[in-house]
Tab-separated table of C-alpha atoms in Angstrom:
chain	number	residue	atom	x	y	z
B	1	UNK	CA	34.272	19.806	2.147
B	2	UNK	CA	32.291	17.994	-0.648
B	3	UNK	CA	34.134	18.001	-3.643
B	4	UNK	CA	33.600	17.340	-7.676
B	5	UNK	CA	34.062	13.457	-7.573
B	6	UNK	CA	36.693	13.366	-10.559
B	7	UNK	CA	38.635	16.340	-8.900
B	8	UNK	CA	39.030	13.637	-5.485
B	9	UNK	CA	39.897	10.904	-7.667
B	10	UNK	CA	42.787	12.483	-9.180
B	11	UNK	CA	43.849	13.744	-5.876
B	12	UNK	CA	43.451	10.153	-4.380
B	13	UNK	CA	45.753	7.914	-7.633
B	14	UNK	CA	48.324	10.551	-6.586
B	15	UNK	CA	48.676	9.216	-2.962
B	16	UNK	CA	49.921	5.729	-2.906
B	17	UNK	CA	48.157	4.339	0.189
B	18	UNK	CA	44.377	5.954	-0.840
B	19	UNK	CA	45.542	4.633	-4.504
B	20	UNK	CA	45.558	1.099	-2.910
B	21	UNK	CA	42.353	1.506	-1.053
B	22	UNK	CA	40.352	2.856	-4.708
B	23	UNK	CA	41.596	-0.017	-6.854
B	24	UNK	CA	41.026	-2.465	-4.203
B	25	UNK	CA	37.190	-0.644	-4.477
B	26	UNK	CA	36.862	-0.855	-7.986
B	27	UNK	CA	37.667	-4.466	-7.974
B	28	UNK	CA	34.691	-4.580	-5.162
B	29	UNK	CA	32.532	-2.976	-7.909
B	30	UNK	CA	33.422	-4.729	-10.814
B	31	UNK	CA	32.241	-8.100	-9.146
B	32	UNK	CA	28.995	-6.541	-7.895
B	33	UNK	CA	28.495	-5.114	-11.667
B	34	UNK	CA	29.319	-8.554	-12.624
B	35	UNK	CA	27.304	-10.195	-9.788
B	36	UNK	CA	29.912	-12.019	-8.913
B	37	UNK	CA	28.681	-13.352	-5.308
B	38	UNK	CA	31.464	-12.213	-2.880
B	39	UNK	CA	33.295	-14.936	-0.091
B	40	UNK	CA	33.313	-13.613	3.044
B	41	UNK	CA	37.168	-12.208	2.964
B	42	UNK	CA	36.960	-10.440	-0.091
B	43	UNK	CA	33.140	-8.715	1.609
B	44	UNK	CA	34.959	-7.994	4.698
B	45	UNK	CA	37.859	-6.461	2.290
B	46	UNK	CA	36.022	-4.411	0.836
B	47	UNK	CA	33.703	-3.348	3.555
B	48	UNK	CA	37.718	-1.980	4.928
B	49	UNK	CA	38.209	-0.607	1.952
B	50	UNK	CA	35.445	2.247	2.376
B	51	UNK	CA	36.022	2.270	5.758
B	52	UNK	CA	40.076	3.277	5.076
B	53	UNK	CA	39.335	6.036	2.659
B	54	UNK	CA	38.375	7.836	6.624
B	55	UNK	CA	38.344	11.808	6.033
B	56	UNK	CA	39.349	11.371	1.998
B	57	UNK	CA	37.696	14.025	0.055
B	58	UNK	CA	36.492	10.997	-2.077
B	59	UNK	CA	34.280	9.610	0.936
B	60	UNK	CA	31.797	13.026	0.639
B	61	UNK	CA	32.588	13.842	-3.292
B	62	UNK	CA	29.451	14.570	-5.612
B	63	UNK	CA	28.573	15.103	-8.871
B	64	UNK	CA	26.258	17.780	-10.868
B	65	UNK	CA	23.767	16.860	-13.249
B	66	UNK	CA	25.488	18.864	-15.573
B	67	UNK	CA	28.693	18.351	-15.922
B	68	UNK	CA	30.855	17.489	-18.910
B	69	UNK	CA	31.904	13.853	-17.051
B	70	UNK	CA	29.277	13.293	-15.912
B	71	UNK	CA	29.015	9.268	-16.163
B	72	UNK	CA	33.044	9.206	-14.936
B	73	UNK	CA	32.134	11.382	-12.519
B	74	UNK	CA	29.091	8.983	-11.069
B	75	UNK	CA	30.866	5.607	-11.932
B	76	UNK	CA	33.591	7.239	-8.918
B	77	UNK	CA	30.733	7.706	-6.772
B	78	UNK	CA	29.440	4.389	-7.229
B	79	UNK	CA	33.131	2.693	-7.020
B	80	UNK	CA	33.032	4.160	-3.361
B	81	UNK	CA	29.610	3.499	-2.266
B	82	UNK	CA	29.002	0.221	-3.678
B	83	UNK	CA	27.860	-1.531	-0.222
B	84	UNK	CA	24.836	0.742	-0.339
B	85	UNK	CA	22.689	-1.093	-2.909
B	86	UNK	CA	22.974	-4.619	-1.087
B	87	UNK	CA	20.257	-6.686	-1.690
B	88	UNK	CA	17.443	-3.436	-2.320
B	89	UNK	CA	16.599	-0.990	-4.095
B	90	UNK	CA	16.420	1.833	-1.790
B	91	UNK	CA	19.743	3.317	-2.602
B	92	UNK	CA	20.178	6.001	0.598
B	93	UNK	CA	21.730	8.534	-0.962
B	94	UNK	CA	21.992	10.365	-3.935
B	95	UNK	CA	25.649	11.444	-5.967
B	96	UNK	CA	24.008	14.706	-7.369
B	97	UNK	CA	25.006	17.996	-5.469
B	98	UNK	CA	21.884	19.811	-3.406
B	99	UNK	CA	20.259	21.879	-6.245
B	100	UNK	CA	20.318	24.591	-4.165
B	101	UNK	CA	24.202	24.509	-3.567
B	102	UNK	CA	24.056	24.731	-8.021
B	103	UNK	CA	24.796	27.695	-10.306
B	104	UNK	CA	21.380	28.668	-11.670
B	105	UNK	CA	21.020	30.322	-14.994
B	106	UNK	CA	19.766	33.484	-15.527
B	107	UNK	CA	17.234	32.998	-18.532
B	108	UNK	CA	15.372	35.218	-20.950
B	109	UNK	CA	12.279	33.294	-20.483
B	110	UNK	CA	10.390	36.286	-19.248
B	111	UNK	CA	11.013	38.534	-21.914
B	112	UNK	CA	10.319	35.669	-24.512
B	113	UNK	CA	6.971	34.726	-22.730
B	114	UNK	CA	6.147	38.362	-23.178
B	115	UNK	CA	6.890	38.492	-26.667
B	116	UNK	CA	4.213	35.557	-27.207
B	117	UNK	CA	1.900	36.511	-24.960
B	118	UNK	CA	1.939	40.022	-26.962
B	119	UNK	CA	-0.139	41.499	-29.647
B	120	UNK	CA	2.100	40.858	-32.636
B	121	UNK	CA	1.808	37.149	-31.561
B	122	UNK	CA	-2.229	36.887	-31.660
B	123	UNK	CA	-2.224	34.783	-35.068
B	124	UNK	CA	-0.581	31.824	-32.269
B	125	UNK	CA	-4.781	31.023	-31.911
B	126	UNK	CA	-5.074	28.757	-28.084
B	127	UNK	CA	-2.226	30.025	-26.393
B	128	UNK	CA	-4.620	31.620	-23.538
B	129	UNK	CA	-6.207	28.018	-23.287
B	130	UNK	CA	-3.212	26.121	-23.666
B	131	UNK	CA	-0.624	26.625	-21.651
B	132	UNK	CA	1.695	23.770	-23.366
B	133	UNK	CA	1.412	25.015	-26.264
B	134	UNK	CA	2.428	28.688	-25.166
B	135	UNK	CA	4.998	27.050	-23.223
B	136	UNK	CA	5.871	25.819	-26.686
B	137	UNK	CA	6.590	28.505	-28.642
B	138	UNK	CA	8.082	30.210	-25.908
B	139	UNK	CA	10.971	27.348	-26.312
B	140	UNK	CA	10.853	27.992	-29.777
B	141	UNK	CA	12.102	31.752	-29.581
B	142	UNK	CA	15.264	30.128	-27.303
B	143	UNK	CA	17.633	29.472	-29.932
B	144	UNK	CA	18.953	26.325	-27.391
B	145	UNK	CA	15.413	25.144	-26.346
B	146	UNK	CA	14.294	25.093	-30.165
B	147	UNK	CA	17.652	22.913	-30.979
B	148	UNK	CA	17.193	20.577	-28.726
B	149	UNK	CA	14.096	19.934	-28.650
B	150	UNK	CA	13.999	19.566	-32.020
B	151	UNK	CA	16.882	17.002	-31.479
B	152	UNK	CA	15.445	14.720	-29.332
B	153	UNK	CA	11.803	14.839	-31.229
B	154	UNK	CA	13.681	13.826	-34.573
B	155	UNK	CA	15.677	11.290	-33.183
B	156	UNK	CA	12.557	9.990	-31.149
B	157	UNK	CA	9.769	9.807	-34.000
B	158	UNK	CA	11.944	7.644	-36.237
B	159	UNK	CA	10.474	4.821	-37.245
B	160	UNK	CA	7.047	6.078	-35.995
B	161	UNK	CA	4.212	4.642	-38.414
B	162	UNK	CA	6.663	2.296	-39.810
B	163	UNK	CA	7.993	-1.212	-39.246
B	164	UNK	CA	11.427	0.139	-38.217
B	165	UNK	CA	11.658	1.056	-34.327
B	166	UNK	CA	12.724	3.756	-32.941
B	167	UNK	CA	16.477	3.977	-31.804
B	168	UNK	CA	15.273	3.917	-28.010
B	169	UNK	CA	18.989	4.704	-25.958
B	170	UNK	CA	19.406	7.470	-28.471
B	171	UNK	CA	16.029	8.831	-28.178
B	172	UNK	CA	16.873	8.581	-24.523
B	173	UNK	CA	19.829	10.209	-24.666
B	174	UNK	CA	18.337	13.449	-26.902
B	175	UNK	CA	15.848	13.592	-23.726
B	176	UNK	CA	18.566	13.648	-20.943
B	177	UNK	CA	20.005	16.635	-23.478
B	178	UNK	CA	17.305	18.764	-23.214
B	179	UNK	CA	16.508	18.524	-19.365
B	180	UNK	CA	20.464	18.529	-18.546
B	181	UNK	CA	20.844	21.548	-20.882
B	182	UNK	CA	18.197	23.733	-21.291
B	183	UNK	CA	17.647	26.124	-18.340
B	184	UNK	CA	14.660	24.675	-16.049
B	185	UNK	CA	12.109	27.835	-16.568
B	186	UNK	CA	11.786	25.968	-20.243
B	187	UNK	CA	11.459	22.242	-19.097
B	188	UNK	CA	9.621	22.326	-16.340
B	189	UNK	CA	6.644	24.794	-18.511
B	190	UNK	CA	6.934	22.737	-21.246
B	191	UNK	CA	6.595	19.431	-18.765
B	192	UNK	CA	4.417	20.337	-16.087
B	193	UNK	CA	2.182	22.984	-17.875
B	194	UNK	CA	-1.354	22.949	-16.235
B	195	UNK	CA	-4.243	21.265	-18.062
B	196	UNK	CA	-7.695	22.306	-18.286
B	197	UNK	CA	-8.549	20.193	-21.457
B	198	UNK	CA	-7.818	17.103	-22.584
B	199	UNK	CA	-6.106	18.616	-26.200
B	200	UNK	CA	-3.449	20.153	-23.719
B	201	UNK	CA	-2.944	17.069	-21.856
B	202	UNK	CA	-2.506	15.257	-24.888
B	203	UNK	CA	0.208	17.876	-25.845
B	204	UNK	CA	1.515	17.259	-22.442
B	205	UNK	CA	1.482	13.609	-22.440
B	206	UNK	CA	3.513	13.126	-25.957
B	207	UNK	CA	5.877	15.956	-24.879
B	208	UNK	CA	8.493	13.143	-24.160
B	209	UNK	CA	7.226	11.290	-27.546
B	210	UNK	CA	6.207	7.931	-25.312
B	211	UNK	CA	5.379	5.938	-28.756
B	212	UNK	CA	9.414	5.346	-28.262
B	213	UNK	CA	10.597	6.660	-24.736
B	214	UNK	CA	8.495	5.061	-22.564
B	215	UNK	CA	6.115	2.518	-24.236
B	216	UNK	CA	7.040	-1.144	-25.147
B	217	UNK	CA	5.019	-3.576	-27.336
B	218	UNK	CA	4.443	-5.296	-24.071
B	219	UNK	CA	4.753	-3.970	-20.049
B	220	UNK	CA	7.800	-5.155	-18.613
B	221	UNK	CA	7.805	-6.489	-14.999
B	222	UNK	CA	8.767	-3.180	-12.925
B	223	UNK	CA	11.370	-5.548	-11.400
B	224	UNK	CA	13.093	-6.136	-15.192
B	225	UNK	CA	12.871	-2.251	-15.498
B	226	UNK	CA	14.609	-1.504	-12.159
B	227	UNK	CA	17.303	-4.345	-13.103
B	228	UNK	CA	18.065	-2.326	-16.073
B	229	UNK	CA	17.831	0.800	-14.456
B	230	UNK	CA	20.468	-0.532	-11.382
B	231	UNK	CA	23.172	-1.442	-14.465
B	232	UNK	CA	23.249	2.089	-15.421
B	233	UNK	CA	25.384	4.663	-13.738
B	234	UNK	CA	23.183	7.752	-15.193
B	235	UNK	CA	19.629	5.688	-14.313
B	236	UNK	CA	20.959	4.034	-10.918
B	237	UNK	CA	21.928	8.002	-9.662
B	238	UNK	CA	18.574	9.614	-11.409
B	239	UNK	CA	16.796	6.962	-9.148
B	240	UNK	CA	18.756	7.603	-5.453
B	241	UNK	CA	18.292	11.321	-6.176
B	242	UNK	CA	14.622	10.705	-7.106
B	243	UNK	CA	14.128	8.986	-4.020
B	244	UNK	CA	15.761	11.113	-1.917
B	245	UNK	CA	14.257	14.296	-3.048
B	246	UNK	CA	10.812	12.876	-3.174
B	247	UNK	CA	10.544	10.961	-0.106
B	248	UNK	CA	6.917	10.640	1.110
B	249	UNK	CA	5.855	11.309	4.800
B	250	UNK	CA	2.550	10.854	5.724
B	251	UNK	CA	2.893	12.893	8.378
B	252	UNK	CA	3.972	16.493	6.696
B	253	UNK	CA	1.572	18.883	5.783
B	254	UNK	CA	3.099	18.558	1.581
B	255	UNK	CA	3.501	14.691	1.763
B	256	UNK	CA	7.549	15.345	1.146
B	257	UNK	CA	9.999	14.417	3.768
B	258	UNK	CA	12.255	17.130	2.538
B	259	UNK	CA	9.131	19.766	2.027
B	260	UNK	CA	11.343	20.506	-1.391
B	261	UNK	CA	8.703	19.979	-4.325
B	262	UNK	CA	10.960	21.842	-6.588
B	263	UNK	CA	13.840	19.744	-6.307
B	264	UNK	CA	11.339	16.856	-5.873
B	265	UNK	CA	10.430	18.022	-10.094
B	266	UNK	CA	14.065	18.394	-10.781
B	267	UNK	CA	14.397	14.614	-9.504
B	268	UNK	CA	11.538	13.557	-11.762
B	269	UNK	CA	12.336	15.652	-14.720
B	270	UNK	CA	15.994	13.559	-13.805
B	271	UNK	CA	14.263	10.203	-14.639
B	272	UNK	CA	12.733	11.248	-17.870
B	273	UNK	CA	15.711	9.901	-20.122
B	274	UNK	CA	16.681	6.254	-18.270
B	275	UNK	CA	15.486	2.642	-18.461
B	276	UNK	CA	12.578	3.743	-15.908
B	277	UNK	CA	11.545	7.114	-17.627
B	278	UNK	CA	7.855	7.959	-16.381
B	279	UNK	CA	5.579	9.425	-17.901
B	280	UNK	CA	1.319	11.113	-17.442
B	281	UNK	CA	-0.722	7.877	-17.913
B	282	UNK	CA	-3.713	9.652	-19.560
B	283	UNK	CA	-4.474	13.132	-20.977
B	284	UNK	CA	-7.220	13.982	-18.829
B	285	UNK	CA	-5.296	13.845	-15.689
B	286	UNK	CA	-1.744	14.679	-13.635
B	287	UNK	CA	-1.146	10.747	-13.107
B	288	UNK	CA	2.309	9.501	-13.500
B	289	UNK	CA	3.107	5.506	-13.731
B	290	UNK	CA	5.750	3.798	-15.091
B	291	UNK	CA	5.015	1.473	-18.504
B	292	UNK	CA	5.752	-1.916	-16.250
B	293	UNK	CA	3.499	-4.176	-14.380
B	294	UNK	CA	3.694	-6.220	-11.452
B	295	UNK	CA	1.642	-9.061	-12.569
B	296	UNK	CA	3.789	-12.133	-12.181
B	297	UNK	CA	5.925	-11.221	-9.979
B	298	UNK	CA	5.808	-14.357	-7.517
B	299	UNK	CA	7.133	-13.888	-4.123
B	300	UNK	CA	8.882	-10.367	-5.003
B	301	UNK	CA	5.158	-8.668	-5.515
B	302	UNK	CA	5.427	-6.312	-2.871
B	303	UNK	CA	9.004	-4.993	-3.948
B	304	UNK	CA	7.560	-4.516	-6.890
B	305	UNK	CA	4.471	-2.803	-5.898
B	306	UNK	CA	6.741	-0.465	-3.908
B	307	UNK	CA	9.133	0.286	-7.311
B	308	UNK	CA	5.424	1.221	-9.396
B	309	UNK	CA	4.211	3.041	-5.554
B	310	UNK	CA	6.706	5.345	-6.097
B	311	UNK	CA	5.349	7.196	-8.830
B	312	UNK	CA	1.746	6.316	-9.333
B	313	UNK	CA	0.964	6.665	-5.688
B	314	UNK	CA	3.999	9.251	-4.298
B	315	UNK	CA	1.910	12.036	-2.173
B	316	UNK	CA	5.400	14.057	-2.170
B	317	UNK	CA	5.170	13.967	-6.133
């Protein structure tokens, strides 16, 4: 059965011959972390490596998004599945448990929407029109949603309107917070709340304050941002569970190989936070790009047109 990924490791370093077969993977790791370019012995090594750890609960271990180790918990996965990013960026599988197989909180959000959407809230003036800004102060009367949102906007708007810049892994890291944290009938309101003006899209747009989560001085090459993204346990897993969960088919009546569009949002909402957070491109419509171009990009154009295709042109998404 698939097991928590730091419960099979400690299960594994207490068997000597799987012990053997992990460190000899980690070492296989390490020099693709390192890009240390492999002879042929030590690829053939390691290719028997993840071939000897057969029926080991290690071979099928996941991880959930979250999870108090989480990052320990992924750099395992990684360790064992290391072959799998060779040369591409499709990454085949992802480390996160099936949402559906995860605990799901029961939430108050209801009975909070009802309180704002009630008569003793009418001074809140554009709530009926504005659906992110009821979703808004519905967060605000969660005393967890409030907290951390209020977190990550702090950290996030430093430096805004002056010459200091923003603390961008932090501001990151105040993001992954509130979408790891906060139950999803919050997050996914306050992110995907439907527009019929542009003042709401606007609200919708700067919900992740892009100023310093998502916009550079200058567009990186979407082949720089995926680099980054690949060096990062947290980013590199976001990404394989992003593209697993929101595989396009042209084929299927919702464009989604998986016909999941809620887990496909959960995926997304799972990128918002990492060297390639997305984000809407404009507040007039549902658009969602990446800040990166692929101008420049020589012979490697059409990888990188498939990285930016992902989001900006995903029929699944």
């Amino acid at each position: 059965p698939s097991s928590d990924c730091v419960v099979a490791e400690q299960l594994c370093l207490s068997d000597s011959t799987c012990n053997a077969t992990y460190r000899t993977l980690e070492n296989c790791a390490l020099a693709k972390t390192r890009l240390l370019s492999l002879d042929h012995d030590s690829r053939v090594r390691c290719l028997n490596a993840e071939l000897d750890l057969g029926n080991s609960s290690l071979l099928h271990c996941k991880c959930h998004r979250r999870m108090k180790r989480q990052e320990h918990c992924l750099r395992i996965f990684w360790t064992i599945h290391s072959s799998m990013t060779d040369g591409y960026f499709n990454l085949e599988t992802s480390p996160y448990e099936n949402p559906a197989n995860e605990e799901h909180w029961k939430t108050d959000y209801d009975k909070l929407s009802a309180l704002v959407s009630g008569k003793n809230c009418s001074q809140l003036a554009g709530d009926a029109t504005n659906p992110c800004l009821k979703a808004t102060h519905v967060c605000n009367l969660s005393k967890k949603c409030f907290r951390l949102r209020t977190d990550y906007a702090s950290i996030c708007t430093k430096g805004a309107g002056s010459e200091d810049v923003c603390d961008r892994r932090k501001c990151h890291r105040g993001l992954r917070n509130f979408f790891e944290k906060v139950p999803e009938d919050f997050t996914k309101r306050i992110l995907f709340c439907p527009c019929q003006d542009e003042f709401c899209g606007e609200r919708r747009r700067k919900t992740i304050v892009p100023d310093c989560s998502f916009q550079y001085n200058t567009k990186p090459n979407c082949l720089w941002l995926l680099d980054s993204c690949l060096e990062d346990h947290i980013c590199k897993s976001r990404l394989a569970d992003f593209q697993q969960n929101c595989q396009p088919v042209d084929m299927s009546p919702d464009g989604c190989s998986l016909h999941n569009h809620a887990a496909c949002l959960q995926a997304y909402m799972g990128m918002i936070g990492t060297p390639m957070t997305p984000n809407y491109v404009s507040n007039s419509s549902v658009e969602v790009s990446l800040w990166c171009t692929c101008e420049n990009s020589g012979n490697q154009k059409e990888k990188c047109d498939q990285i930016l295709g992902m989001f900006e042109s995903n029929k699944c998404l």
